[in-house]
Coordinates of C-alpha atoms in Angstrom, one line a residue:
M1 CA 160.0 76.9 45.5
K2 CA 160.0 73.3 46.8
I3 CA 159.0 72.7 50.4
I4 CA 159.0 69.4 52.4
E5 CA 156.5 69.2 55.2
I6 CA 157.1 66.7 58.1
T7 CA 154.1 66.2 60.3
P8 CA 152.9 63.7 62.9
I9 CA 149.3 63.9 61.6
T10 CA 148.2 63.9 57.9
P11 CA 146.5 67.1 56.7
A12 CA 142.7 67.0 56.1
S13 CA 140.1 69.7 55.4
Q14 CA 138.6 69.1 58.8
N15 CA 140.2 68.1 62.1
I16 CA 140.3 64.3 62.1
R17 CA 141.6 62.8 65.3
G18 CA 144.0 65.7 65.7
T19 CA 144.6 69.3 64.4
S20 CA 144.9 68.2 60.8
A21 CA 142.9 71.1 59.3
I22 CA 145.3 74.0 59.9
Q23 CA 148.0 72.4 57.8
Y24 CA 145.5 71.7 55.0
H25 CA 144.2 75.2 54.8
L26 CA 147.7 76.7 54.9
L27 CA 148.5 74.7 51.8
V28 CA 145.3 74.6 49.8
H29 CA 145.6 78.2 48.5
R30 CA 149.3 78.4 48.3
P31 CA 150.9 80.0 45.2
K32 CA 150.9 77.6 42.2
D33 CA 154.7 77.7 41.9
V34 CA 155.2 76.3 45.4
E35 CA 155.7 72.5 45.3
V36 CA 155.0 70.7 48.5
E37 CA 155.7 67.1 49.5
I38 CA 154.4 65.8 52.8
Y39 CA 156.1 63.1 55.1
S40 CA 153.5 62.1 57.7
F41 CA 153.6 59.6 60.6
N42 CA 149.8 59.5 60.1
N43 CA 149.0 59.3 63.8
N44 CA 145.5 60.5 63.0
H45 CA 145.0 57.3 61.0
L46 CA 143.7 58.6 57.7
S47 CA 142.7 55.8 55.4
D48 CA 144.5 55.2 52.1
D49 CA 141.5 56.5 50.2
K50 CA 141.3 59.6 52.3
I51 CA 145.1 60.2 51.8
K52 CA 144.7 59.9 48.1
E53 CA 141.8 62.4 48.2
V54 CA 143.9 64.9 50.2
E55 CA 146.8 64.4 47.7
Q56 CA 144.6 65.5 44.9
E57 CA 143.1 68.4 46.7
L58 CA 146.5 69.7 47.8
S59 CA 148.4 68.7 44.6
S60 CA 151.0 67.2 47.0
K61 CA 152.5 63.8 47.3
I62 CA 152.1 62.3 50.8
H63 CA 154.6 59.8 52.1
I64 CA 153.6 57.7 55.2
I65 CA 156.5 57.0 57.5
S66 CA 156.8 55.0 60.7
Q67 CA 157.7 56.4 64.1
P68 CA 160.2 54.6 66.4
K69 CA 158.9 51.2 67.5
W70 CA 159.6 51.7 71.2
I71 CA 157.1 54.6 71.2
D72 CA 154.5 52.3 69.7
V73 CA 155.2 49.7 72.4
V74 CA 154.9 52.3 75.2
L75 CA 151.6 53.6 73.8
K76 CA 150.0 50.2 73.0
L77 CA 150.9 48.7 76.4
H78 CA 149.8 51.9 78.2
L79 CA 153.1 52.1 80.1
L80 CA 152.3 55.3 81.9
F81 CA 155.2 55.0 84.3
V82 CA 157.6 55.2 81.4
R83 CA 156.1 58.5 80.3
V84 CA 156.0 60.0 83.8
F85 CA 159.7 59.6 84.2
L86 CA 160.8 60.9 80.8
K87 CA 162.3 64.4 80.9
Y88 CA 160.3 65.5 77.9
P89 CA 156.9 64.6 76.4
I90 CA 157.2 61.1 74.7
F91 CA 156.6 62.4 71.2
N92 CA 159.5 64.8 71.6
Y93 CA 161.8 61.8 71.3
I94 CA 160.8 61.1 67.7
K95 CA 163.4 61.5 65.0
L96 CA 163.5 60.6 61.4
S97 CA 165.6 57.6 60.3
Q98 CA 168.8 58.6 58.5
N99 CA 167.4 57.0 55.3
I100 CA 164.4 59.4 55.4
V101 CA 166.7 62.4 56.1
D102 CA 168.9 61.4 53.1
E103 CA 165.9 60.9 50.9
I104 CA 164.5 64.3 51.8
M105 CA 167.8 66.1 51.3
G106 CA 168.3 64.3 48.0
K107 CA 165.2 66.2 46.7
Q108 CA 167.1 69.5 47.4
P109 CA 164.3 71.3 49.1
D110 CA 164.3 75.1 49.4
G111 CA 162.9 74.7 52.9
I112 CA 161.6 72.2 55.5
W113 CA 158.3 72.8 57.2
I114 CA 157.9 71.0 60.5
Y115 CA 154.5 70.7 62.2
G116 CA 153.6 70.0 65.8
Q117 CA 154.9 71.1 69.3
D118 CA 156.8 67.9 69.9
T119 CA 158.8 67.6 66.7
S120 CA 161.8 69.7 67.5
R121 CA 164.3 66.9 67.2
I122 CA 163.3 66.6 63.6
T123 CA 164.0 70.3 63.2
R124 CA 167.6 69.6 64.4
Q125 CA 168.1 67.0 61.6
F126 CA 168.2 69.6 58.8
P127 CA 171.0 72.0 59.6
N128 CA 171.7 74.8 57.1
V129 CA 168.3 74.4 55.5
P130 CA 165.6 77.2 56.0
R131 CA 163.1 75.7 58.5
V132 CA 159.7 76.9 59.6
H133 CA 158.3 75.1 62.6
T134 CA 154.5 75.5 63.1
L135 CA 153.6 74.6 66.7
P136 CA 150.8 75.9 66.2
D137 CA 150.4 77.0 69.9
S138 CA 152.4 76.7 73.1
E139 CA 151.6 73.6 75.0
A140 CA 153.5 74.9 78.0
L141 CA 151.1 77.9 78.1
Y142 CA 148.1 75.5 77.9
Y143 CA 149.3 73.6 81.0
Y144 CA 150.1 76.9 82.8
R145 CA 146.6 78.1 82.2
M146 CA 145.1 74.8 83.2
L147 CA 146.9 74.9 86.6
G148 CA 145.1 78.2 87.2
Q149 CA 141.6 76.7 86.7
R150 CA 139.6 75.7 89.8
F151 CA 138.1 72.7 88.1
V152 CA 141.6 71.1 87.8
F153 CA 142.0 71.1 91.5
I154 CA 138.7 69.4 92.1
D155 CA 139.9 66.3 90.2
W156 CA 143.2 65.1 91.7
K157 CA 144.0 63.0 88.6
S158 CA 143.6 66.0 86.3
Y159 CA 145.7 68.2 88.6
L160 CA 148.5 65.5 88.8
R161 CA 148.5 65.2 85.0
N162 CA 148.8 68.9 84.5
A163 CA 151.4 69.3 87.2
I164 CA 153.6 66.6 85.6
M165 CA 153.2 67.8 82.0
Y166 CA 153.8 71.5 82.6
P167 CA 157.5 71.2 83.4
K168 CA 158.0 68.6 80.6
Y169 CA 156.7 71.1 78.0
T170 CA 158.4 74.0 79.6
R171 CA 161.8 72.2 79.4
M172 CA 161.0 71.1 75.8
E173 CA 160.2 74.6 74.6
H174 CA 163.2 76.1 76.5
N175 CA 165.4 73.8 74.5
Y176 CA 163.9 74.3 71.0
P177 CA 166.7 74.7 68.5
V178 CA 167.4 78.3 67.5
G179 CA 169.4 79.9 64.7
K180 CA 169.1 82.4 61.8
D181 CA 167.4 79.9 59.6
I182 CA 164.8 78.6 62.1
H183 CA 161.5 80.4 62.4
Y184 CA 158.7 79.4 64.7
H185 CA 155.1 80.1 63.7
L186 CA 152.2 80.2 66.1
V187 CA 148.5 81.2 65.9
G188 CA 148.4 82.7 69.3
D189 CA 149.8 86.1 70.4
A190 CA 150.0 85.1 74.1
D191 CA 151.6 81.8 73.0
V192 CA 154.4 83.7 71.2
R193 CA 155.1 85.9 74.3
F194 CA 155.1 82.9 76.6
L195 CA 157.5 81.0 74.3
R196 CA 159.8 84.0 74.0
N197 CA 159.9 84.4 77.8
N198 CA 160.9 80.7 78.1
N199 CA 163.4 80.7 75.2
T200 CA 164.8 84.2 74.8
A201 CA 166.8 83.5 71.7
I202 CA 163.9 82.0 69.7
D203 CA 162.6 83.6 66.5
A204 CA 158.9 83.1 67.0
H205 CA 156.0 84.9 65.4
F206 CA 152.2 85.2 65.6
L207 CA 150.3 84.9 62.3
R208 CA 146.6 84.8 61.9
H209 CA 145.0 81.4 61.8
P210 CA 143.5 80.7 58.3
H211 CA 139.7 80.2 58.4
Y212 CA 138.4 76.9 57.2
D213 CA 135.7 76.3 54.6
I214 CA 132.9 78.7 53.7
S215 CA 129.7 77.6 52.1
E216 CA 128.8 79.0 48.7
P217 CA 126.7 80.9 48.0
K218 CA 127.2 83.0 51.1
K219 CA 124.3 83.0 53.5
Q220 CA 122.1 86.0 53.7
I221 CA 122.5 87.3 57.3
K222 CA 118.9 87.7 58.4
F223 CA 118.0 86.2 61.8
S224 CA 115.3 83.6 61.8
Q225 CA 111.7 84.1 62.8
P226 CA 109.7 83.5 65.0
K227 CA 112.7 82.2 66.9
I228 CA 116.4 83.0 66.4
K229 CA 118.5 79.9 65.8
L230 CA 121.1 79.6 68.5
L231 CA 124.0 77.1 68.1
I232 CA 126.4 75.6 70.6
A233 CA 129.1 73.6 68.8
G234 CA 131.9 71.4 70.3
Q235 CA 132.2 68.6 72.7
Y236 CA 131.1 68.9 76.3
N237 CA 134.6 68.3 77.7
L238 CA 137.1 70.1 79.9
Y239 CA 137.5 72.9 77.4
M240 CA 133.9 73.9 77.7
K241 CA 132.4 72.2 80.7
Q242 CA 133.0 74.9 83.4
S243 CA 131.8 77.9 81.3
A244 CA 129.0 75.9 79.8
D245 CA 127.7 74.9 83.2
E246 CA 127.8 78.5 84.4
L247 CA 126.0 79.6 81.3
V248 CA 123.2 77.0 81.6
D249 CA 122.8 77.8 85.2
A250 CA 122.2 81.4 84.2
M251 CA 119.7 80.4 81.4
C252 CA 117.5 78.6 83.9
G253 CA 115.0 80.0 86.3
D254 CA 113.0 83.2 85.8
V255 CA 114.9 84.2 82.6
A256 CA 114.1 80.9 80.9
K257 CA 110.6 82.0 79.8
Q258 CA 111.9 85.1 78.2
L259 CA 114.7 83.4 76.3
S260 CA 112.7 80.3 75.3
N261 CA 110.2 82.6 73.6
H262 CA 113.0 84.1 71.4
Y263 CA 115.5 81.3 70.8
A264 CA 115.5 77.7 69.4
I265 CA 118.7 76.0 70.4
T266 CA 120.8 73.4 68.6
I267 CA 123.7 71.7 70.3
L268 CA 126.2 70.1 67.9
G269 CA 128.7 67.8 69.6
K270 CA 129.0 64.8 72.0
G271 CA 128.4 64.6 75.7
W272 CA 125.6 67.2 76.1
E273 CA 122.7 64.8 76.9
N274 CA 122.2 66.1 80.5
I275 CA 122.4 69.7 79.4
V276 CA 119.9 69.1 76.7
S277 CA 117.4 67.5 79.2
R278 CA 117.9 70.3 81.6
L279 CA 117.2 73.0 79.0
Q280 CA 114.2 71.2 77.7
N281 CA 112.8 70.9 81.2
E282 CA 113.1 74.7 81.5
G283 CA 110.9 75.1 78.4
Y284 CA 113.5 75.6 75.7
E285 CA 113.2 74.1 72.2
V286 CA 116.5 72.1 71.9
N287 CA 117.8 69.9 69.1
H288 CA 120.9 67.8 69.8
I289 CA 123.1 66.7 66.9
R290 CA 126.0 64.5 68.0
F291 CA 127.8 64.6 64.6
A292 CA 127.2 66.4 61.3
D293 CA 128.4 64.8 58.1
D294 CA 128.8 68.3 56.6
Y295 CA 129.7 70.6 59.4
I296 CA 129.7 73.9 57.5
E297 CA 126.3 73.2 55.9
E298 CA 124.9 72.5 59.4
I299 CA 126.3 75.6 61.1
K300 CA 125.2 78.0 58.4
K301 CA 121.5 77.1 59.2
H302 CA 121.9 79.1 62.4
D303 CA 122.1 82.7 63.3
I304 CA 124.2 82.9 66.5
Q305 CA 126.9 80.7 67.9
L306 CA 127.3 80.7 71.7
T307 CA 130.8 79.6 72.6
P308 CA 131.5 79.1 76.3
I309 CA 135.1 78.0 76.1
A310 CA 136.7 77.8 79.5
I311 CA 140.3 77.1 78.6
G312 CA 142.6 76.8 75.6
T313 CA 145.4 78.4 73.7
G314 CA 146.0 79.6 70.1
T315 CA 142.9 80.1 67.8
K316 CA 139.7 78.2 67.9
G317 CA 138.8 76.8 64.4
K318 CA 135.1 76.4 65.2
V319 CA 134.8 80.1 66.1
L320 CA 136.5 81.0 62.7
D321 CA 134.1 78.6 61.0
A322 CA 131.1 80.4 62.6
L323 CA 132.3 83.9 61.9
A324 CA 133.3 83.1 58.3
N325 CA 129.9 81.7 57.5
G326 CA 127.9 84.6 58.8
L327 CA 127.0 83.7 62.4
L328 CA 127.2 86.2 65.2
V329 CA 129.6 84.8 67.8
I330 CA 129.0 85.3 71.5
G331 CA 132.0 83.9 73.3
T332 CA 134.4 84.0 76.2
Y333 CA 137.9 85.6 76.0
Y334 CA 139.4 82.1 75.3
A335 CA 136.9 81.6 72.5
L336 CA 137.8 84.8 70.7
E337 CA 141.4 85.4 71.5
N338 CA 143.7 85.9 68.4
I339 CA 140.8 86.5 66.1
A340 CA 140.6 89.8 64.2
V341 CA 137.2 90.9 65.6
E342 CA 136.3 93.5 68.2
S343 CA 133.7 93.0 70.9
G344 CA 130.6 95.2 70.4
E345 CA 131.5 95.8 66.8
S346 CA 132.0 92.4 65.1
C347 CA 131.4 89.9 67.9
I348 CA 130.3 89.8 71.6
E349 CA 132.9 88.8 74.1
Y350 CA 131.4 88.1 77.6
H351 CA 133.2 87.9 80.9
S352 CA 130.4 86.4 83.0
A353 CA 127.4 84.3 82.4
E354 CA 125.2 87.4 83.3
D355 CA 126.9 89.3 80.4
A356 CA 125.9 86.6 78.0
I357 CA 122.3 86.6 79.2
N358 CA 122.1 90.3 78.9
A359 CA 123.2 90.1 75.3
L360 CA 120.7 87.4 74.5
L361 CA 118.0 89.5 76.0
D362 CA 119.0 92.5 74.0
I363 CA 119.3 90.9 70.6
P364 CA 115.5 90.3 69.9
A365 CA 114.9 94.0 70.5
N366 CA 117.7 95.2 68.2
I367 CA 117.9 92.5 65.5
S368 CA 119.3 94.8 62.7
K369 CA 122.1 95.9 65.0
Y370 CA 123.3 92.4 65.6
E371 CA 122.8 91.3 62.0
Q372 CA 125.2 94.1 61.0
M373 CA 127.6 92.9 63.8
A374 CA 127.5 89.4 62.3
E375 CA 128.3 90.8 58.8
L376 CA 131.2 92.8 60.1
G377 CA 132.5 89.6 61.9
R378 CA 132.3 87.7 58.6
Q379 CA 134.1 90.4 56.6
A380 CA 136.9 90.6 59.3
V381 CA 137.6 86.9 59.2
L382 CA 137.4 86.6 55.4
T383 CA 139.9 89.4 55.1
E384 CA 142.3 89.0 58.0
H385 CA 142.2 85.2 58.2
N386 CA 142.2 84.7 54.4
R387 CA 143.8 81.3 53.5
A388 CA 145.9 82.6 50.7
K389 CA 147.1 85.5 52.8
A390 CA 148.0 83.1 55.7
S391 CA 149.8 80.8 53.2
D392 CA 151.9 83.7 51.8
A393 CA 152.8 84.8 55.3
L394 CA 154.1 81.4 56.2
L395 CA 156.1 81.0 53.0
Y396 CA 157.6 84.4 53.6
F397 CA 159.7 82.9 56.4
F398 CA 161.4 80.4 54.1
E399 CA 163.0 83.4 52.4
N400 CA 164.8 84.3 55.6
K401 CA 163.5 87.9 55.4
P402 CA 163.2 90.2 58.5
Y403 CA 160.2 90.0 60.7
Y404 CA 156.9 89.7 58.8
N405 CA 154.7 92.6 59.8
G406 CA 151.4 91.4 58.4
E407 CA 151.5 93.6 55.3
L408 CA 151.5 91.7 52.1

């Protein structure tokens, strides 16, 4: 089978200035008889050396192509007013030149794989060819959820942006091309339902997100002593700020002495300086790492990942990374949605900061219980989010078979 992928961002083993990793991990363990060539706008600006490295790792040729010049002008000159009055998001206006279309069709591909929410005009350029469009989640759902968050209303600029972008993405998804040879692939169950409600004729399906890298040999799951190593990973931004602030508030005061006796905290990511100072002032041992050269090797040094994600859609790659590498994950609904784990069995989902604190207080008294929970979380992700299995499920759609039910 020969597949041509068309993507705005070049695949890479980790997310580099965009969601580049999911593409990589859907390809890296594909069957050996599946040939893939990649046409990328390289909007995540991978260097020539990095592109060559990815080509070797994926056994795929990567062609770098240019997007329309008028879009570059709008972006470089920050012509916001142009974007505001466009009916659709600006990147939804991107199409391939006819020369590129002819070049691709001249290779007689068995299917076209299109990546990214905004690339539906490219999908239309290949009629009568099996097409799979990986979104990977619904951007309209993201803005819908954002408009339900109180922190959005506090900042009028944030509210205005979300209020403008929500109808643009809703219109775009409503007008996605449909047909018997066009399949849509998402890594969020709620995303699929939201998309189907918006576009009732669409053939859209939820498949498990592949986990990213695991470190070999696998770590032995045995919580550290005398203090359990607790990790918070990710940037302190709108995705985490509200829930992180609520959690830190709950960690301060009378409970701080109990928790600080049992936990050493590492925060991995940018923007956490004030939070680090506040926790240190409460008596916690806190290490702040702004960037890790080897992310997987860094996270595996820890026992528990605390993930206070306030908003989002799809599946969170950093949560998969933690579970696959043997960390117990304590997270919000948005942190754990669409992942094949069960709260109380293979993870801990909390619904309030107090729930999270109660879990943190219980863990030191029942360490073996929670070590077993971490092991079950690891096995669930390695099995259900297996990269080869995810790749097989995606390729299944190119054969235009009936709905994939998850059984391979």
